[in-house]
PDB file of C-alpha atoms in Angstrom:
ATOM      1  CA  MET K 101     -45.108  29.329  19.918  1.00 33.00           C
ATOM      2  CA  ARG K 102     -45.945  26.628  17.482  1.00 33.00           C
ATOM      3  CA  GLU K 103     -43.398  23.855  16.942  1.00 41.00           C
ATOM      4  CA  LYS K 104     -43.544  21.298  14.112  1.00 40.00           C
ATOM      5  CA  GLU K 105     -40.734  19.106  15.364  1.00 43.00           C
ATOM      6  CA  PRO K 106     -39.738  17.691  18.839  1.00 44.00           C
ATOM      7  CA  PRO K 107     -36.643  19.070  20.484  1.00 42.00           C
ATOM      8  CA  GLN K 108     -33.320  17.399  19.845  1.00 40.00           C
ATOM      9  CA  ALA K 109     -32.748  14.293  21.681  1.00 36.00           C
ATOM     10  CA  ALA K 110     -30.285  14.318  24.542  1.00 33.00           C
ATOM     11  CA  GLU K 111     -27.637  11.594  24.696  1.00 32.00           C
ATOM     12  CA  SER K 112     -28.002  10.570  28.345  1.00 32.00           C
ATOM     13  CA  HIS K 113     -30.927   9.474  30.531  1.00 39.00           C
ATOM     14  CA  GLY K 114     -31.545   9.531  34.160  1.00 63.00           C
ATOM     15  CA  GLY K 115     -30.426   6.273  35.371  1.00 54.00           C
ATOM     16  CA  ASP K 116     -30.157   3.057  33.285  1.00 53.00           C
ATOM     17  CA  ALA K 117     -33.773   2.836  32.141  1.00 58.00           C
ATOM     18  CA  SER K 118     -32.651   0.211  29.351  1.00 56.00           C
ATOM     19  CA  SER K 119     -31.121  -2.139  31.885  1.00 55.00           C
ATOM     20  CA  THR K 120     -32.546  -5.632  32.677  1.00 56.00           C
ATOM     21  CA  ALA K 121     -32.462  -4.920  36.478  1.00 62.00           C
ATOM     22  CA  PRO K 122     -34.673  -7.141  38.719  1.00 65.00           C
ATOM     23  CA  ILE K 123     -38.356  -6.072  38.732  1.00 90.00           C
ATOM     24  CA  HIS K 124     -39.416  -3.837  41.561  1.00 94.00           C
ATOM     25  CA  ARG K 125     -42.444  -5.006  43.514  1.00 94.00           C
ATOM     26  CA  ARG K 126     -44.539  -3.497  46.349  1.00 94.00           C
ATOM     27  CA  ARG K 127     -43.172  -3.870  49.804  1.00 95.00           C
ATOM     28  CA  GLY K 128     -45.926  -2.017  51.702  1.00 95.00           C
ATOM     29  CA  GLY K 129     -45.685   0.734  54.363  1.00 96.00           C
ATOM     30  CA  THR K 130     -45.925   3.669  51.905  1.00 97.00           C
ATOM     31  CA  ASP K 131     -46.441   6.996  53.390  1.00 98.00           C
ATOM     32  CA  VAL K 132     -45.411   9.647  50.995  1.00 98.00           C
ATOM     33  CA  THR K 133     -46.229  13.397  50.826  1.00 98.00           C
ATOM     34  CA  PHE K 134     -44.945  15.633  48.042  1.00 98.00           C
ATOM     35  CA  PHE K 135     -45.934  19.009  46.456  1.00 98.00           C
ATOM     36  CA  VAL K 136     -46.613  19.795  42.777  1.00 98.00           C
ATOM     37  CA  LEU K 137     -46.291  23.247  40.979  1.00 98.00           C
ATOM     38  CA  SER K 138     -45.956  24.490  37.458  1.00 97.00           C
ATOM     39  CA  ASP K 139     -45.217  27.505  35.261  1.00 96.00           C
ATOM     40  CA  LEU K 140     -42.732  29.362  37.418  1.00 97.00           C
ATOM     41  CA  HIS K 141     -41.499  31.618  34.562  1.00 97.00           C
ATOM     42  CA  PHE K 142     -38.464  33.300  36.140  1.00 97.00           C
ATOM     43  CA  GLY K 143     -37.644  36.367  34.148  1.00 96.00           C
ATOM     44  CA  PHE K 144     -41.210  37.573  33.689  1.00 96.00           C
ATOM     45  CA  GLY K 145     -40.979  41.223  34.844  1.00 95.00           C
ATOM     46  CA  PHE K 146     -37.399  41.329  34.535  1.00 95.00           C
ATOM     47  CA  PRO K 147     -35.844  44.650  33.033  1.00 94.00           C
ATOM     48  CA  ASP K 148     -35.077  44.647  29.376  1.00 90.00           C
ATOM     49  CA  ASP K 149     -31.378  45.305  30.344  1.00 92.00           C
ATOM     50  CA  LEU K 150     -30.350  42.145  32.418  1.00 92.00           C
ATOM     51  CA  LYS K 151     -27.098  43.917  33.383  1.00 91.00           C
ATOM     52  CA  THR K 152     -29.416  45.926  35.762  1.00 94.00           C
ATOM     53  CA  LEU K 153     -30.505  42.918  37.710  1.00 94.00           C
ATOM     54  CA  PRO K 154     -29.751  43.065  41.353  1.00 93.00           C
ATOM     55  CA  ALA K 155     -26.758  40.885  42.553  1.00 92.00           C
ATOM     56  CA  ASP K 156     -28.826  39.253  45.163  1.00 95.00           C
ATOM     57  CA  PRO K 157     -32.297  38.013  43.900  1.00 96.00           C
ATOM     58  CA  LEU K 158     -33.425  36.896  47.268  1.00 96.00           C
ATOM     59  CA  ALA K 159     -32.786  40.265  48.940  1.00 95.00           C
ATOM     60  CA  ARG K 160     -34.181  42.271  46.029  1.00 95.00           C
ATOM     61  CA  PRO K 161     -36.780  40.311  44.249  1.00 96.00           C
ATOM     62  CA  VAL K 162     -37.765  41.417  40.780  1.00 95.00           C
ATOM     63  CA  GLY K 163     -41.062  40.801  38.914  1.00 93.00           C
ATOM     64  CA  ILE K 164     -42.389  37.426  39.433  1.00 96.00           C
ATOM     65  CA  GLU K 165     -39.881  36.628  42.255  1.00 97.00           C
ATOM     66  CA  ARG K 166     -42.145  38.264  44.727  1.00 96.00           C
ATOM     67  CA  ASP K 167     -44.766  35.591  44.009  1.00 96.00           C
ATOM     68  CA  HIS K 168     -42.110  32.960  44.353  1.00 97.00           C
ATOM     69  CA  GLN K 169     -41.220  34.256  47.881  1.00 97.00           C
ATOM     70  CA  ARG K 170     -44.857  33.877  48.847  1.00 96.00           C
ATOM     71  CA  VAL K 171     -45.280  30.335  47.469  1.00 97.00           C
ATOM     72  CA  ILE K 172     -41.949  29.084  48.964  1.00 98.00           C
ATOM     73  CA  ALA K 173     -42.894  30.482  52.307  1.00 97.00           C
ATOM     74  CA  ARG K 174     -46.124  28.625  52.282  1.00 97.00           C
ATOM     75  CA  MET K 175     -44.362  25.364  51.247  1.00 98.00           C
ATOM     76  CA  ASN K 176     -41.708  25.702  53.781  1.00 98.00           C
ATOM     77  CA  GLY K 177     -44.260  26.202  56.564  1.00 97.00           C
ATOM     78  CA  LEU K 178     -47.024  23.815  55.523  1.00 98.00           C
ATOM     79  CA  ALA K 179     -45.887  20.677  57.336  1.00 98.00           C
ATOM     80  CA  GLY K 180     -48.006  20.145  60.374  1.00 98.00           C
ATOM     81  CA  GLN K 181     -50.859  22.400  59.108  1.00 97.00           C
ATOM     82  CA  ALA K 182     -54.374  20.640  59.160  1.00 98.00           C
ATOM     83  CA  TYR K 183     -55.900  19.389  56.017  1.00 97.00           C
ATOM     84  CA  PRO K 184     -59.489  20.458  55.333  1.00 95.00           C
ATOM     85  CA  THR K 185     -61.767  19.204  57.983  1.00 94.00           C
ATOM     86  CA  ALA K 186     -63.423  16.602  55.694  1.00 92.00           C
ATOM     87  CA  MET K 187     -60.122  15.158  54.872  1.00 93.00           C
ATOM     88  CA  GLY K 188     -58.763  15.041  58.355  1.00 94.00           C
ATOM     89  CA  GLY K 189     -55.128  14.737  59.495  1.00 96.00           C
ATOM     90  CA  LYS K 190     -52.212  17.035  58.903  1.00 98.00           C
ATOM     91  CA  VAL K 191     -49.631  17.717  56.190  1.00 98.00           C
ATOM     92  CA  GLN K 192     -46.554  15.522  56.773  1.00 98.00           C
ATOM     93  CA  THR K 193     -43.048  16.672  55.803  1.00 98.00           C
ATOM     94  CA  PRO K 194     -42.902  16.639  51.977  1.00 98.00           C
ATOM     95  CA  ARG K 195     -40.317  14.443  50.217  1.00 98.00           C
ATOM     96  CA  GLY K 196     -39.831  16.938  47.659  1.00 98.00           C
ATOM     97  CA  LEU K 197     -41.362  19.269  45.088  1.00 98.00           C
ATOM     98  CA  LEU K 198     -42.313  18.249  41.445  1.00 98.00           C
ATOM     99  CA  LEU K 199     -42.136  21.088  38.895  1.00 98.00           C
ATOM    100  CA  THR K 200     -43.928  20.609  35.593  1.00 97.00           C
ATOM    101  CA  GLY K 201     -42.191  22.969  33.272  1.00 94.00           C
ATOM    102  CA  ASP K 202     -41.735  26.603  32.218  1.00 95.00           C
ATOM    103  CA  LEU K 203     -39.103  27.244  34.909  1.00 97.00           C
ATOM    104  CA  THR K 204     -38.063  30.332  32.970  1.00 96.00           C
ATOM    105  CA  GLU K 205     -39.767  32.986  30.664  1.00 95.00           C
ATOM    106  CA  ARG K 206     -37.184  32.823  27.939  1.00 93.00           C
ATOM    107  CA  GLY K 207     -34.654  30.164  28.818  1.00 94.00           C
ATOM    108  CA  ARG K 208     -31.836  32.676  29.595  1.00 93.00           C
ATOM    109  CA  VAL K 209     -28.937  32.061  31.805  1.00 93.00           C
ATOM    110  CA  GLU K 210     -29.797  34.796  34.393  1.00 94.00           C
ATOM    111  CA  GLU K 211     -33.353  33.352  34.539  1.00 95.00           C
ATOM    112  CA  TRP K 212     -32.018  29.941  35.457  1.00 96.00           C
ATOM    113  CA  GLN K 213     -29.674  31.389  37.966  1.00 96.00           C
ATOM    114  CA  HIS K 214     -32.532  33.112  39.875  1.00 97.00           C
ATOM    115  CA  PHE K 215     -34.554  29.766  39.789  1.00 98.00           C
ATOM    116  CA  VAL K 216     -31.664  28.022  41.423  1.00 98.00           C
ATOM    117  CA  ALA K 217     -31.312  30.846  44.091  1.00 97.00           C
ATOM    118  CA  TYR K 218     -35.025  30.309  44.965  1.00 98.00           C
ATOM    119  CA  TYR K 219     -35.496  26.522  44.541  1.00 98.00           C
ATOM    120  CA  GLY K 220     -32.146  24.877  44.836  1.00 97.00           C
ATOM    121  CA  LEU K 221     -31.889  21.204  44.388  1.00 97.00           C
ATOM    122  CA  ARG K 222     -31.598  19.136  47.545  1.00 97.00           C
ATOM    123  CA  GLY K 223     -33.309  21.643  49.945  1.00 96.00           C
ATOM    124  CA  ARG K 224     -30.072  23.192  51.109  1.00 94.00           C
ATOM    125  CA  GLU K 225     -28.962  25.504  48.313  1.00 93.00           C
ATOM    126  CA  GLY K 226     -31.930  27.840  47.823  1.00 96.00           C
ATOM    127  CA  LEU K 227     -34.873  29.473  49.628  1.00 97.00           C
ATOM    128  CA  LEU K 228     -36.962  26.326  49.374  1.00 98.00           C
ATOM    129  CA  LYS K 229     -36.135  23.811  52.012  1.00 98.00           C
ATOM    130  CA  ILE K 230     -37.187  20.496  50.326  1.00 98.00           C
ATOM    131  CA  PRO K 231     -35.667  18.664  47.201  1.00 98.00           C
ATOM    132  CA  VAL K 232     -36.704  19.713  43.708  1.00 98.00           C
ATOM    133  CA  PHE K 233     -37.384  17.522  40.706  1.00 98.00           C
ATOM    134  CA  GLU K 234     -37.961  19.680  37.815  1.00 98.00           C
ATOM    135  CA  GLY K 235     -38.582  19.295  33.946  1.00 97.00           C
ATOM    136  CA  ILE K 236     -38.614  21.820  31.193  1.00 96.00           C
ATOM    137  CA  GLY K 237     -41.464  23.564  29.340  1.00 95.00           C
ATOM    138  CA  ASN K 238     -41.728  25.208  26.074  1.00 94.00           C
ATOM    139  CA  HIS K 239     -40.739  28.579  27.424  1.00 95.00           C
ATOM    140  CA  ASP K 240     -37.317  27.128  28.669  1.00 95.00           C
ATOM    141  CA  ARG K 241     -36.010  26.546  25.130  1.00 87.00           C
ATOM    142  CA  VAL K 242     -37.210  29.429  23.032  1.00 78.00           C
ATOM    143  CA  HIS K 243     -34.754  32.216  23.420  1.00 67.00           C
ATOM    144  CA  GLY K 244     -32.136  32.218  20.488  1.00 59.00           C
ATOM    145  CA  ALA K 245     -28.480  31.826  21.679  1.00 59.00           C
ATOM    146  CA  PHE K 246     -29.575  30.219  24.978  1.00 66.00           C
ATOM    147  CA  ARG K 247     -31.637  27.487  23.347  1.00 71.00           C
ATOM    148  CA  GLY K 248     -31.147  24.270  25.327  1.00 86.00           C
ATOM    149  CA  CYS K 249     -29.533  25.975  28.251  1.00 93.00           C
ATOM    150  CA  VAL K 250     -32.136  25.102  30.760  1.00 95.00           C
ATOM    151  CA  GLU K 251     -32.628  21.561  29.468  1.00 95.00           C
ATOM    152  CA  GLN K 252     -28.801  21.080  29.750  1.00 95.00           C
ATOM    153  CA  ARG K 253     -28.896  22.211  33.339  1.00 96.00           C
ATOM    154  CA  VAL K 254     -31.591  19.752  34.183  1.00 97.00           C
ATOM    155  CA  VAL K 255     -29.591  16.928  32.646  1.00 96.00           C
ATOM    156  CA  GLU K 256     -26.624  17.886  34.823  1.00 96.00           C
ATOM    157  CA  ARG K 257     -28.779  17.978  37.975  1.00 97.00           C
ATOM    158  CA  HIS K 258     -30.695  14.668  37.433  1.00 97.00           C
ATOM    159  CA  GLY K 259     -28.731  12.699  34.888  1.00 97.00           C
ATOM    160  CA  GLY K 260     -30.946  13.112  31.987  1.00 96.00           C
ATOM    161  CA  ARG K 261     -33.778  15.211  30.550  1.00 92.00           C
ATOM    162  CA  PHE K 262     -35.978  12.136  31.375  1.00 98.00           C
ATOM    163  CA  TYR K 263     -35.452  10.556  34.761  1.00 98.00           C
ATOM    164  CA  SER K 264     -37.242   8.626  37.496  1.00 98.00           C
ATOM    165  CA  TRP K 265     -36.884   7.816  41.275  1.00 98.00           C
ATOM    166  CA  ASP K 266     -38.813   6.135  44.118  1.00 98.00           C
ATOM    167  CA  TRP K 267     -40.343   7.164  47.239  1.00 98.00           C
ATOM    168  CA  ASP K 268     -41.419   4.010  49.190  1.00 98.00           C
ATOM    169  CA  ASP K 269     -43.480   2.187  46.811  1.00 97.00           C
ATOM    170  CA  VAL K 270     -44.279   5.107  44.665  1.00 98.00           C
ATOM    171  CA  HIS K 271     -42.375   5.393  41.403  1.00 98.00           C
ATOM    172  CA  LEU K 272     -42.160   8.847  39.847  1.00 98.00           C
ATOM    173  CA  VAL K 273     -41.070   9.816  36.322  1.00 98.00           C
ATOM    174  CA  SER K 274     -40.251  13.187  35.058  1.00 98.00           C
ATOM    175  CA  LEU K 275     -40.684  13.531  31.239  1.00 98.00           C
ATOM    176  CA  GLY K 276     -39.750  17.138  30.729  1.00 97.00           C
ATOM    177  CA  GLU K 277     -41.658  19.053  28.054  1.00 96.00           C
ATOM    178  CA  ALA K 278     -43.440  15.862  27.013  1.00 97.00           C
ATOM    179  CA  PRO K 279     -42.486  12.338  25.921  1.00 97.00           C
ATOM    180  CA  ASP K 280     -41.066  12.381  22.363  1.00 96.00           C
ATOM    181  CA  ASP K 281     -39.454   9.275  20.659  1.00 97.00           C
ATOM    182  CA  GLU K 282     -36.732   9.202  23.204  1.00 97.00           C
ATOM    183  CA  GLY K 283     -38.958   9.930  26.065  1.00 97.00           C
ATOM    184  CA  LEU K 284     -41.360   7.098  25.139  1.00 98.00           C
ATOM    185  CA  THR K 285     -38.585   4.532  24.962  1.00 97.00           C
ATOM    186  CA  PHE K 286     -37.241   5.765  28.211  1.00 98.00           C
ATOM    187  CA  LEU K 287     -40.575   5.370  29.825  1.00 98.00           C
ATOM    188  CA  ALA K 288     -41.301   1.869  28.399  1.00 97.00           C
ATOM    189  CA  ASN K 289     -37.956   0.647  29.612  1.00 96.00           C
ATOM    190  CA  ASP K 290     -38.275   2.327  32.896  1.00 97.00           C
ATOM    191  CA  LEU K 291     -41.738   1.035  33.590  1.00 97.00           C
ATOM    192  CA  ALA K 292     -40.678  -2.547  32.510  1.00 96.00           C
ATOM    193  CA  ARG K 293     -38.652  -2.838  35.762  1.00 96.00           C
ATOM    194  CA  TYR K 294     -41.723  -2.452  37.857  1.00 97.00           C
ATOM    195  CA  ALA K 295     -44.584  -4.847  38.763  1.00 95.00           C
ATOM    196  CA  GLU K 296     -47.962  -3.937  37.432  1.00 94.00           C
ATOM    197  CA  ASP K 297     -49.405  -3.013  40.770  1.00 94.00           C
ATOM    198  CA  VAL K 298     -46.711  -0.465  41.769  1.00 97.00           C
ATOM    199  CA  PRO K 299     -48.160   3.018  41.808  1.00 97.00           C
ATOM    200  CA  ILE K 300     -46.680   5.397  39.169  1.00 98.00           C
ATOM    201  CA  VAL K 301     -46.797   9.054  39.090  1.00 98.00           C
ATOM    202  CA  ILE K 302     -45.941  10.823  35.720  1.00 98.00           C
ATOM    203  CA  ALA K 303     -45.187  14.540  35.327  1.00 98.00           C
ATOM    204  CA  PHE K 304     -44.485  16.612  32.060  1.00 98.00           C
ATOM    205  CA  HIS K 305     -45.496  19.996  30.718  1.00 97.00           C
ATOM    206  CA  PHE K 306     -47.854  19.988  27.847  1.00 97.00           C
ATOM    207  CA  ALA K 307     -51.583  19.290  28.228  1.00 96.00           C
ATOM    208  CA  LEU K 308     -53.262  16.159  27.013  1.00 96.00           C
ATOM    209  CA  GLU K 309     -56.827  17.563  26.666  1.00 93.00           C
ATOM    210  CA  GLY K 310     -58.649  20.842  26.969  1.00 91.00           C
ATOM    211  CA  PRO K 311     -57.178  24.295  26.657  1.00 91.00           C
ATOM    212  CA  TRP K 312     -53.669  24.811  25.226  1.00 90.00           C
ATOM    213  CA  SER K 313     -53.522  21.122  24.285  1.00 92.00           C
ATOM    214  CA  THR K 314     -53.049  21.705  20.679  1.00 93.00           C
ATOM    215  CA  GLY K 315     -50.654  23.735  18.364  1.00 92.00           C
ATOM    216  CA  ASN K 316     -47.470  22.128  19.657  1.00 93.00           C
ATOM    217  CA  TRP K 317     -45.290  19.229  18.465  1.00 94.00           C
ATOM    218  CA  PHE K 318     -46.732  16.862  21.105  1.00 95.00           C
ATOM    219  CA  SER K 319     -50.283  17.278  19.787  1.00 93.00           C
ATOM    220  CA  GLU K 320     -49.229  16.141  16.384  1.00 90.00           C
ATOM    221  CA  GLY K 321     -48.390  12.685  15.195  1.00 87.00           C
ATOM    222  CA  ASP K 322     -48.791   9.507  17.409  1.00 95.00           C
ATOM    223  CA  PHE K 323     -47.064  10.596  20.632  1.00 97.00           C
ATOM    224  CA  ARG K 324     -50.168  10.646  22.821  1.00 96.00           C
ATOM    225  CA  SER K 325     -51.474   7.274  21.388  1.00 97.00           C
ATOM    226  CA  ARG K 326     -48.091   5.651  22.065  1.00 97.00           C
ATOM    227  CA  LEU K 327     -47.901   7.249  25.567  1.00 98.00           C
ATOM    228  CA  LYS K 328     -51.344   5.541  26.270  1.00 97.00           C
ATOM    229  CA  LYS K 329     -50.048   2.281  25.047  1.00 97.00           C
ATOM    230  CA  THR K 330     -46.983   2.485  27.177  1.00 97.00           C
ATOM    231  CA  MET K 331     -48.959   3.050  30.306  1.00 97.00           C
ATOM    232  CA  GLU K 332     -51.683   0.596  29.641  1.00 95.00           C
ATOM    233  CA  LYS K 333     -50.331  -2.426  31.753  1.00 91.00           C
ATOM    234  CA  HIS K 334     -49.120  -0.266  34.660  1.00 96.00           C
ATOM    235  CA  ARG K 335     -50.847   1.379  37.467  1.00 96.00           C
ATOM    236  CA  VAL K 336     -50.586   5.111  36.861  1.00 98.00           C
ATOM    237  CA  ILE K 337     -52.283   6.737  39.666  1.00 98.00           C
ATOM    238  CA  ALA K 338     -51.761  10.302  38.637  1.00 98.00           C
ATOM    239  CA  LEU K 339     -50.377  12.411  35.774  1.00 98.00           C
ATOM    240  CA  PHE K 340     -49.532  16.061  36.353  1.00 98.00           C
ATOM    241  CA  HIS K 341     -48.978  18.821  33.613  1.00 97.00           C
ATOM    242  CA  GLY K 342     -48.787  22.493  33.447  1.00 96.00           C
ATOM    243  CA  HIS K 343     -48.808  24.835  30.350  1.00 93.00           C
ATOM    244  CA  HIS K 344     -52.425  25.989  30.978  1.00 92.00           C
ATOM    245  CA  HIS K 345     -51.621  28.165  34.122  1.00 92.00           C
ATOM    246  CA  ALA K 346     -54.760  26.614  35.764  1.00 90.00           C
ATOM    247  CA  THR K 347     -56.031  24.048  38.062  1.00 93.00           C
ATOM    248  CA  GLY K 348     -58.105  21.222  37.186  1.00 93.00           C
ATOM    249  CA  HIS K 349     -58.800  17.456  37.041  1.00 95.00           C
ATOM    250  CA  TYR K 350     -59.853  15.345  34.187  1.00 96.00           C
ATOM    251  CA  ARG K 351     -59.616  11.651  33.013  1.00 96.00           C
ATOM    252  CA  TRP K 352     -57.613  10.736  30.024  1.00 96.00           C
ATOM    253  CA  ASN K 353     -57.750   7.119  28.763  1.00 94.00           C
ATOM    254  CA  GLY K 354     -58.692   6.086  32.328  1.00 94.00           C
ATOM    255  CA  VAL K 355     -55.765   7.960  33.966  1.00 97.00           C
ATOM    256  CA  ASP K 356     -56.480  10.867  36.603  1.00 97.00           C
ATOM    257  CA  VAL K 357     -54.880  13.982  35.179  1.00 97.00           C
ATOM    258  CA  TYR K 358     -54.204  16.960  37.400  1.00 97.00           C
ATOM    259  CA  LYS K 359     -53.114  20.590  36.750  1.00 96.00           C
ATOM    260  CA  PRO K 360     -51.653  21.802  39.997  1.00 96.00           C
ATOM    261  CA  GLY K 361     -51.692  25.518  39.619  1.00 93.00           C
ATOM    262  CA  ALA K 362     -49.094  28.141  38.597  1.00 95.00           C
ATOM    263  CA  VAL K 363     -46.967  30.935  39.683  1.00 96.00           C
ATOM    264  CA  LYS K 364     -47.571  33.045  36.515  1.00 95.00           C
ATOM    265  CA  ASP K 365     -51.012  34.636  36.034  1.00 91.00           C
ATOM    266  CA  SER K 366     -53.764  34.368  38.613  1.00 87.00           C
ATOM    267  CA  THR K 367     -53.974  30.709  39.525  1.00 89.00           C
ATOM    268  CA  HIS K 368     -51.759  30.749  42.605  1.00 93.00           C
ATOM    269  CA  THR K 369     -52.053  27.210  44.010  1.00 96.00           C
ATOM    270  CA  PHE K 370     -49.754  24.306  44.361  1.00 97.00           C
ATOM    271  CA  SER K 371     -50.933  20.683  44.923  1.00 98.00           C
ATOM    272  CA  VAL K 372     -50.175  18.465  47.970  1.00 98.00           C
ATOM    273  CA  VAL K 373     -50.339  14.880  47.309  1.00 98.00           C
ATOM    274  CA  HIS K 374     -50.421  12.090  49.939  1.00 98.00           C
ATOM    275  CA  VAL K 375     -50.039   8.453  48.943  1.00 98.00           C
ATOM    276  CA  THR K 376     -50.366   5.492  51.321  1.00 97.00           C
ATOM    277  CA  ASP K 377     -50.841   1.701  50.632  1.00 96.00           C
ATOM    278  CA  SER K 378     -54.624   2.148  50.661  1.00 96.00           C
ATOM    279  CA  LYS K 379     -55.378   5.702  49.162  1.00 97.00           C
ATOM    280  CA  MET K 380     -54.224   8.915  47.518  1.00 98.00           C
ATOM    281  CA  THR K 381     -55.257  12.313  48.303  1.00 97.00           C
ATOM    282  CA  ILE K 382     -54.632  15.344  46.394  1.00 97.00           C
ATOM    283  CA  ALA K 383     -55.397  18.834  47.894  1.00 97.00           C
ATOM    284  CA  ARG K 384     -54.753  22.331  46.256  1.00 97.00           C
ATOM    285  CA  TYR K 385     -53.486  25.115  48.467  1.00 97.00           C
ATOM    286  CA  ASP K 386     -53.986  28.862  47.574  1.00 96.00           C
ATOM    287  CA  TYR K 387     -50.794  30.377  48.732  1.00 95.00           C
ATOM    288  CA  GLU K 388     -52.174  34.006  48.318  1.00 93.00           C
ATOM    289  CA  ALA K 389     -55.394  33.456  50.355  1.00 94.00           C
ATOM    290  CA  ASN K 390     -53.643  31.007  52.715  1.00 95.00           C
ATOM    291  CA  THR K 391     -56.248  28.510  52.490  1.00 96.00           C
ATOM    292  CA  TRP K 392     -57.156  25.065  50.887  1.00 97.00           C
ATOM    293  CA  GLU K 393     -59.057  25.512  47.596  1.00 94.00           C
ATOM    294  CA  TRP K 394     -60.024  21.856  46.596  1.00 96.00           C
ATOM    295  CA  TRP K 395     -59.318  18.342  47.459  1.00 96.00           C
ATOM    296  CA  ASP K 396     -59.989  14.776  46.240  1.00 95.00           C
ATOM    297  CA  GLU K 397     -59.393  11.198  47.540  1.00 96.00           C
ATOM    298  CA  LYS K 398     -59.212   7.905  45.709  1.00 95.00           C
ATOM    299  CA  LYS K 399     -58.730   4.434  47.059  1.00 95.00           C
ATOM    300  CA  LEU K 400     -55.854   2.298  46.042  1.00 93.00           C
ATOM    301  CA  SER K 401     -56.177  -1.338  46.178  1.00 77.00           C
ATOM    302  CA  LYS K 402     -53.589  -3.266  48.147  1.00 61.00           C
TER     303      LYS K 402
END
């Protein structure tokens, strides 16, 4: 769906990104594992009459929910499994799961409720047993009367449609569908509190290059050039996006960009990221074939 204008700005942010808090510097000792997944599309395969949905979506999965049961089972059981032989080592307990948008098919209340039943928030409420850090995609705000429903739930869960947090020395930022005017301001203020050598991970939905990177509000105007400028003096070690329902890796203005895989369509993978003081590894796990599909490693200077 083509959109000429960015979404209406929310009034709140995740945390106080505009404060003059003391700058965060690297302390060392970083050892962080997390997962990344995109394009969940709860509601795909639902019946036309939502009143006929089962009362318990976990006991009676409908449509794409069967795929979610499989991917969540793999995520819940992956800690302790060996990485590909060339990588060495084993998957450590993940700190959480990053979701890069399109949580629902049409942004409907029932779809969101099923998302929560499966993925929860803190690793205790749903089928998934690790914390969840989600942002919206274009599908989450397209359905008439429920427009904005999913985004508002994200605001309630995380304090804003844009928000950030730290795992050891790694600083992570969720920018929802993509950084609009408000998102770019949030990002600039947020990153200003971090020393230039702190490793930054950024996640949002829309693509920067390649398939499905045009035909939406983010591809028009100067949003991307302003994003590039905002990141320039900072150490962005990875940027994750969805929307393409695919896997891949490319470089955008010197930044490594990763497509982690999706639940909808045929690219049934998620990414496993491990960051230490000296390196970052990213491996994609095929949850249908129950095997590693691809991996990469890059050194991080101390």
